[in-house]
Amino acid sequence: MTTVTTRTVEYPADGLTMVGHLALPAGAGRRPAVLIGPEGPGLNDFQRRRADALAELGYVALASDLHGGRWFTDPEEMLARCLPLLADPDRLREIGHAALDVLRAEPRTDPDRIAAIGYGTGGAVVLELGRAGVDLRAIGTVNALTTGRPGEAVRIRCPVWAGVGSEDPIMPAGQRDAFAAEMQAAGVDWRLVIYGGALHAFHHPPVDQAVLPGVDHHPRHAERAWRDIVGLLDECMPAHHKTGRVKRS
């Protein structure tokens, strides 16, 4: 049985002190690494467990931060923070690059084998890293069909996988079409999976707080989306490592 070690990491970005969660697989050698961008409300224990789960599979994993350690419980307050970010690709890239620098600086990280996955606003962050030409092995997003500035998608150097709910009012059919057209025009190796009947944030378990309209959990599709993400990583950047228990450092 292997042991996963975790620790909190702080780093500056967007004028804030970000508070990320780093999970390391057992052993001492370098491993492929995954950057995780969280949902719009921010980084919470659910996203931290995603990093732990990837470390169990043999990846160095960093669950990054968006809001300087904050988790927004008020949807309007969250939108007031996230909407300006989503309208500013350079800020998204700054946030992504800062987290990526932390991941690259970890001695266990193989700098030639890094992938990025993201959810909602965190998905927009990792897509902008791709559009900035960052050397990634794979990009995977859920509920993040954001389109970039014209022509910049040609800089994406890896496969892109995207998942979305068919009933998501925040990422409706027109947004799906625009994202697909951008990826296709840029010659990206892309895939889009539409999960039937799912709403926005279907991947995230219910939270005891007010949520935006059109947001709901879909347990079956949440499991499928996670398997699809893991499958993407295994295809593009296999870890070939057994699962194990998690030890907090």
mmCIF file of C-alpha atoms in Angstrom:
data_model
loop_
_atom_site.group_PDB
_atom_site.id
_atom_site.type_symbol
_atom_site.label_atom_id
_atom_site.label_comp_id
_atom_site.label_asym_id
_atom_site.label_seq_id
_atom_site.Cartn_x
_atom_site.Cartn_y
_atom_site.Cartn_z
ATOM 1 C CA MET A 1 0.000 0.000 0.000
ATOM 2 C CA THR A 2 1.377 3.425 -0.940
ATOM 3 C CA THR A 3 1.216 6.616 1.089
ATOM 4 C CA VAL A 4 0.230 10.034 -0.232
ATOM 5 C CA THR A 5 1.690 13.072 1.497
ATOM 6 C CA THR A 6 -0.039 16.453 1.370
ATOM 7 C CA ARG A 7 0.838 19.988 2.336
ATOM 8 C CA THR A 8 -0.467 23.524 1.971
ATOM 9 C CA VAL A 9 1.463 25.854 -0.331
ATOM 10 C CA GLU A 10 1.183 29.634 -0.491
ATOM 11 C CA TYR A 11 2.127 31.703 -3.509
ATOM 12 C CA PRO A 12 1.364 35.195 -4.894
ATOM 13 C CA ALA A 13 -0.993 35.797 -7.831
ATOM 14 C CA ASP A 14 -3.475 38.486 -8.918
ATOM 15 C CA GLY A 15 -2.447 40.668 -5.963
ATOM 16 C CA LEU A 16 -3.423 37.935 -3.475
ATOM 17 C CA THR A 17 -1.722 35.231 -1.453
ATOM 18 C CA MET A 18 -3.068 32.026 -2.944
ATOM 19 C CA VAL A 19 -3.369 28.933 -0.759
ATOM 20 C CA GLY A 20 -3.052 25.700 -2.724
ATOM 21 C CA HIS A 21 -3.054 22.032 -1.788
ATOM 22 C CA LEU A 22 -0.159 19.875 -2.971
ATOM 23 C CA ALA A 23 -0.406 16.075 -2.941
ATOM 24 C CA LEU A 24 2.643 13.863 -3.512
ATOM 25 C CA PRO A 25 2.652 10.155 -4.359
ATOM 26 C CA ALA A 26 4.794 7.664 -2.504
ATOM 27 C CA GLY A 27 8.427 7.323 -3.418
ATOM 28 C CA ALA A 28 11.266 9.718 -4.120
ATOM 29 C CA GLY A 29 11.529 9.877 -7.903
ATOM 30 C CA ARG A 30 10.048 12.388 -10.293
ATOM 31 C CA ARG A 31 6.473 11.782 -11.374
ATOM 32 C CA PRO A 32 4.109 13.273 -13.956
ATOM 33 C CA ALA A 33 2.183 16.184 -12.502
ATOM 34 C CA VAL A 34 -1.312 17.645 -12.752
ATOM 35 C CA LEU A 35 -2.458 21.202 -12.101
ATOM 36 C CA ILE A 36 -6.083 21.410 -10.928
ATOM 37 C CA GLY A 37 -8.145 24.589 -11.354
ATOM 38 C CA PRO A 38 -11.125 24.771 -8.965
ATOM 39 C CA GLU A 39 -14.695 25.901 -9.515
ATOM 40 C CA GLY A 40 -15.756 29.520 -9.300
ATOM 41 C CA PRO A 41 -16.464 29.496 -5.543
ATOM 42 C CA GLY A 42 -12.824 28.568 -4.900
ATOM 43 C CA LEU A 43 -10.787 25.776 -3.400
ATOM 44 C CA ASN A 44 -12.473 23.523 -0.848
ATOM 45 C CA ASP A 45 -12.002 20.011 0.529
ATOM 46 C CA PHE A 46 -13.660 18.410 -2.481
ATOM 47 C CA GLN A 47 -11.044 19.829 -4.823
ATOM 48 C CA ARG A 48 -8.295 18.925 -2.354
ATOM 49 C CA ARG A 49 -9.495 15.327 -2.449
ATOM 50 C CA ARG A 50 -9.203 15.420 -6.239
ATOM 51 C CA ALA A 51 -5.504 16.153 -5.816
ATOM 52 C CA ASP A 52 -5.197 13.352 -3.258
ATOM 53 C CA ALA A 53 -6.907 10.909 -5.615
ATOM 54 C CA LEU A 54 -4.519 11.776 -8.434
ATOM 55 C CA ALA A 55 -1.538 11.356 -6.107
ATOM 56 C CA GLU A 56 -2.852 7.902 -5.247
ATOM 57 C CA LEU A 57 -2.643 7.136 -8.950
ATOM 58 C CA GLY A 58 0.989 8.249 -9.020
ATOM 59 C CA TYR A 59 0.749 11.910 -10.029
ATOM 60 C CA VAL A 60 2.105 14.962 -8.271
ATOM 61 C CA ALA A 61 -1.054 17.080 -8.006
ATOM 62 C CA LEU A 62 -1.622 20.716 -7.083
ATOM 63 C CA ALA A 63 -5.159 21.903 -6.375
ATOM 64 C CA SER A 64 -4.682 25.609 -7.041
ATOM 65 C CA ASP A 65 -6.458 28.634 -5.619
ATOM 66 C CA LEU A 66 -8.420 31.429 -7.304
ATOM 67 C CA HIS A 67 -9.343 33.813 -4.510
ATOM 68 C CA GLY A 68 -6.568 34.097 -1.940
ATOM 69 C CA GLY A 69 -7.827 31.291 0.270
ATOM 70 C CA ARG A 70 -11.486 32.277 0.098
ATOM 71 C CA TRP A 71 -14.420 29.981 -0.597
ATOM 72 C CA PHE A 72 -17.432 32.038 -1.686
ATOM 73 C CA THR A 73 -20.775 31.016 -0.208
ATOM 74 C CA ASP A 74 -22.708 33.933 -1.733
ATOM 75 C CA PRO A 75 -23.289 33.396 -5.494
ATOM 76 C CA GLU A 76 -23.465 37.129 -6.171
ATOM 77 C CA GLU A 77 -20.175 37.739 -4.390
ATOM 78 C CA MET A 78 -18.629 34.875 -6.324
ATOM 79 C CA LEU A 79 -19.835 36.311 -9.637
ATOM 80 C CA ALA A 80 -18.500 39.748 -8.709
ATOM 81 C CA ARG A 81 -15.069 38.162 -8.386
ATOM 82 C CA CYS A 82 -15.223 35.643 -11.241
ATOM 83 C CA LEU A 83 -16.889 37.569 -14.063
ATOM 84 C CA PRO A 84 -14.092 40.171 -14.323
ATOM 85 C CA LEU A 85 -11.566 37.319 -14.298
ATOM 86 C CA LEU A 86 -13.372 35.476 -17.080
ATOM 87 C CA ALA A 87 -13.387 38.685 -19.143
ATOM 88 C CA ASP A 88 -9.621 39.126 -18.772
ATOM 89 C CA PRO A 89 -7.515 36.322 -20.289
ATOM 90 C CA ASP A 90 -4.290 37.908 -19.057
ATOM 91 C CA ARG A 91 -5.430 37.735 -15.416
ATOM 92 C CA LEU A 92 -6.493 34.129 -15.888
ATOM 93 C CA ARG A 93 -3.081 33.339 -17.327
ATOM 94 C CA GLU A 94 -1.309 35.109 -14.461
ATOM 95 C CA ILE A 95 -3.232 32.995 -11.952
ATOM 96 C CA GLY A 96 -2.481 29.831 -13.914
ATOM 97 C CA HIS A 97 1.206 30.591 -14.436
ATOM 98 C CA ALA A 98 1.708 31.313 -10.736
ATOM 99 C CA ALA A 99 0.268 27.929 -9.765
ATOM 100 C CA LEU A 100 2.185 26.204 -12.536
ATOM 101 C CA ASP A 101 5.433 27.712 -11.227
ATOM 102 C CA VAL A 102 4.728 26.147 -7.819
ATOM 103 C CA LEU A 103 4.074 22.775 -9.409
ATOM 104 C CA ARG A 104 7.216 22.946 -11.544
ATOM 105 C CA ALA A 105 9.326 23.934 -8.522
ATOM 106 C CA GLU A 106 8.311 20.772 -6.637
ATOM 107 C CA PRO A 107 11.315 18.390 -6.814
ATOM 108 C CA ARG A 108 9.028 15.390 -7.385
ATOM 109 C CA THR A 109 7.549 16.956 -10.554
ATOM 110 C CA ASP A 110 8.764 15.812 -13.947
ATOM 111 C CA PRO A 111 8.778 19.184 -15.760
ATOM 112 C CA ASP A 112 8.362 17.492 -19.133
ATOM 113 C CA ARG A 113 5.150 15.719 -18.080
ATOM 114 C CA ILE A 114 2.584 18.200 -16.796
ATOM 115 C CA ALA A 115 -1.142 18.252 -17.547
ATOM 116 C CA ALA A 116 -3.851 20.661 -16.410
ATOM 117 C CA ILE A 117 -7.478 20.019 -15.548
ATOM 118 C CA GLY A 118 -10.054 22.553 -14.445
ATOM 119 C CA TYR A 119 -13.665 23.059 -13.492
ATOM 120 C CA GLY A 120 -15.730 26.157 -14.289
ATOM 121 C CA THR A 121 -13.550 29.228 -13.744
ATOM 122 C CA GLY A 122 -10.575 26.954 -13.043
ATOM 123 C CA GLY A 123 -11.194 25.342 -16.407
ATOM 124 C CA ALA A 124 -10.985 28.751 -18.053
ATOM 125 C CA VAL A 125 -7.619 29.228 -16.344
ATOM 126 C CA VAL A 126 -6.140 26.023 -17.756
ATOM 127 C CA LEU A 127 -7.539 26.694 -21.232
ATOM 128 C CA GLU A 128 -5.843 30.091 -21.197
ATOM 129 C CA LEU A 129 -2.567 28.398 -20.281
ATOM 130 C CA GLY A 130 -3.011 26.334 -23.429
ATOM 131 C CA ARG A 131 -3.819 29.386 -25.529
ATOM 132 C CA ALA A 132 -0.683 31.036 -24.121
ATOM 133 C CA GLY A 133 1.368 28.190 -25.572
ATOM 134 C CA VAL A 134 2.340 26.502 -22.300
ATOM 135 C CA ASP A 135 3.852 23.071 -22.888
ATOM 136 C CA LEU A 136 1.241 20.729 -21.403
ATOM 137 C CA ARG A 137 0.611 17.053 -22.111
ATOM 138 C CA ALA A 138 -3.179 17.364 -21.812
ATOM 139 C CA ILE A 139 -5.921 19.828 -20.890
ATOM 140 C CA GLY A 140 -9.183 18.594 -19.411
ATOM 141 C CA THR A 141 -12.124 20.787 -18.416
ATOM 142 C CA VAL A 142 -15.636 20.360 -17.068
ATOM 143 C CA ASN A 143 -18.245 23.127 -17.421
ATOM 144 C CA ALA A 144 -15.633 25.468 -18.903
ATOM 145 C CA LEU A 145 -16.373 25.909 -22.599
ATOM 146 C CA THR A 146 -14.810 29.354 -22.701
ATOM 147 C CA THR A 147 -13.568 30.746 -25.987
ATOM 148 C CA GLY A 148 -10.382 32.771 -26.295
ATOM 149 C CA ARG A 149 -9.096 35.703 -28.242
ATOM 150 C CA PRO A 150 -9.175 35.133 -32.024
ATOM 151 C CA GLY A 151 -6.419 32.912 -33.316
ATOM 152 C CA GLU A 152 -4.762 32.108 -30.003
ATOM 153 C CA ALA A 153 -6.041 28.536 -29.810
ATOM 154 C CA VAL A 154 -3.452 27.589 -32.454
ATOM 155 C CA ARG A 155 -0.900 27.775 -29.631
ATOM 156 C CA ILE A 156 -2.491 24.813 -27.834
ATOM 157 C CA ARG A 157 0.068 22.027 -28.055
ATOM 158 C CA CYS A 158 -1.788 19.084 -26.526
ATOM 159 C CA PRO A 159 -5.099 17.209 -26.639
ATOM 160 C CA VAL A 160 -8.082 19.023 -25.122
ATOM 161 C CA TRP A 161 -10.977 17.166 -23.526
ATOM 162 C CA ALA A 162 -14.101 19.038 -22.417
ATOM 163 C CA GLY A 163 -17.210 17.849 -20.597
ATOM 164 C CA VAL A 164 -20.503 19.689 -20.143
ATOM 165 C CA GLY A 165 -24.079 18.964 -19.121
ATOM 166 C CA SER A 166 -26.677 18.966 -21.876
ATOM 167 C CA GLU A 167 -28.989 21.153 -19.765
ATOM 168 C CA ASP A 168 -26.330 23.579 -18.519
ATOM 169 C CA PRO A 169 -27.826 27.087 -18.964
ATOM 170 C CA ILE A 170 -24.432 28.703 -18.305
ATOM 171 C CA MET A 171 -22.762 26.712 -21.089
ATOM 172 C CA PRO A 172 -25.682 26.297 -23.544
ATOM 173 C CA ALA A 173 -25.630 24.830 -27.047
ATOM 174 C CA GLY A 174 -24.416 28.078 -28.632
ATOM 175 C CA GLN A 175 -21.426 28.152 -26.302
ATOM 176 C CA ARG A 176 -20.674 24.509 -27.074
ATOM 177 C CA ASP A 177 -20.747 25.273 -30.786
ATOM 178 C CA ALA A 178 -18.456 28.289 -30.416
ATOM 179 C CA PHE A 179 -15.931 26.302 -28.390
ATOM 180 C CA ALA A 180 -15.960 23.437 -30.874
ATOM 181 C CA ALA A 181 -15.535 25.844 -33.792
ATOM 182 C CA GLU A 182 -12.558 27.515 -32.117
ATOM 183 C CA MET A 183 -10.826 24.210 -31.385
ATOM 184 C CA GLN A 184 -11.518 22.852 -34.869
ATOM 185 C CA ALA A 185 -10.325 25.981 -36.662
ATOM 186 C CA ALA A 186 -7.095 25.891 -34.655
ATOM 187 C CA GLY A 187 -6.403 22.263 -35.555
ATOM 188 C CA VAL A 188 -6.495 21.158 -31.912
ATOM 189 C CA ASP A 189 -6.888 17.476 -31.019
ATOM 190 C CA TRP A 190 -10.158 18.040 -29.151
ATOM 191 C CA ARG A 191 -13.081 16.104 -27.722
ATOM 192 C CA LEU A 192 -16.365 17.285 -26.272
ATOM 193 C CA VAL A 193 -18.519 15.011 -24.119
ATOM 194 C CA ILE A 194 -22.108 16.079 -23.426
ATOM 195 C CA TYR A 195 -23.635 14.429 -20.356
ATOM 196 C CA GLY A 196 -27.343 14.012 -20.958
ATOM 197 C CA GLY A 197 -29.679 15.660 -18.473
ATOM 198 C CA ALA A 198 -26.896 17.272 -16.427
ATOM 199 C CA LEU A 199 -26.893 20.909 -15.306
ATOM 200 C CA HIS A 200 -23.981 23.209 -14.469
ATOM 201 C CA ALA A 201 -21.530 21.996 -11.803
ATOM 202 C CA PHE A 202 -23.022 18.492 -12.071
ATOM 203 C CA HIS A 203 -19.652 17.098 -11.013
ATOM 204 C CA HIS A 204 -19.659 18.768 -7.580
ATOM 205 C CA PRO A 205 -21.542 17.263 -4.601
ATOM 206 C CA PRO A 206 -24.300 19.410 -3.098
ATOM 207 C CA VAL A 207 -23.169 22.192 -0.770
ATOM 208 C CA ASP A 208 -25.075 23.691 2.138
ATOM 209 C CA GLN A 209 -25.344 27.183 0.662
ATOM 210 C CA ALA A 210 -27.246 29.206 -1.908
ATOM 211 C CA VAL A 211 -26.426 28.250 -5.495
ATOM 212 C CA LEU A 212 -27.040 29.820 -8.863
ATOM 213 C CA PRO A 213 -30.067 28.717 -10.930
ATOM 214 C CA GLY A 214 -29.232 25.866 -13.268
ATOM 215 C CA VAL A 215 -26.746 24.278 -10.864
ATOM 216 C CA ASP A 216 -27.305 20.747 -9.586
ATOM 217 C CA HIS A 217 -25.344 17.596 -8.830
ATOM 218 C CA HIS A 218 -25.649 14.511 -11.036
ATOM 219 C CA PRO A 219 -23.881 11.663 -9.196
ATOM 220 C CA ARG A 220 -23.748 9.211 -12.100
ATOM 221 C CA HIS A 221 -22.359 11.732 -14.570
ATOM 222 C CA ALA A 222 -19.977 13.078 -11.924
ATOM 223 C CA GLU A 223 -18.406 9.632 -11.670
ATOM 224 C CA ARG A 224 -18.275 9.323 -15.454
ATOM 225 C CA ALA A 225 -16.631 12.718 -15.864
ATOM 226 C CA TRP A 226 -13.975 11.807 -13.310
ATOM 227 C CA ARG A 227 -13.272 8.529 -15.113
ATOM 228 C CA ASP A 228 -13.024 10.438 -18.383
ATOM 229 C CA ILE A 229 -10.510 12.868 -16.856
ATOM 230 C CA VAL A 230 -8.423 10.007 -15.468
ATOM 231 C CA GLY A 231 -8.632 8.290 -18.845
ATOM 232 C CA LEU A 232 -7.329 11.428 -20.553
ATOM 233 C CA LEU A 233 -4.366 11.552 -18.187
ATOM 234 C CA ASP A 234 -3.678 7.858 -18.640
ATOM 235 C CA GLU A 235 -3.736 8.258 -22.410
ATOM 236 C CA CYS A 236 -1.521 11.336 -22.590
ATOM 237 C CA MET A 237 0.633 11.005 -19.479
ATOM 238 C CA PRO A 238 0.325 7.577 -17.832
ATOM 239 C CA ALA A 239 1.469 7.206 -14.246
ATOM 240 C CA HIS A 240 1.142 3.406 -13.914
ATOM 241 C CA HIS A 241 0.971 3.517 -10.159
ATOM 242 C CA LYS A 242 -1.195 1.626 -7.693
ATOM 243 C CA THR A 243 -3.625 3.400 -5.419
ATOM 244 C CA GLY A 244 -3.010 3.846 -1.706
ATOM 245 C CA ARG A 245 -3.856 5.648 1.497
ATOM 246 C CA VAL A 246 -3.453 9.347 2.216
ATOM 247 C CA LYS A 247 -1.265 10.750 4.995
ATOM 248 C CA ARG A 248 -1.522 14.441 5.915
ATOM 249 C CA SER A 249 1.764 16.229 6.482
#
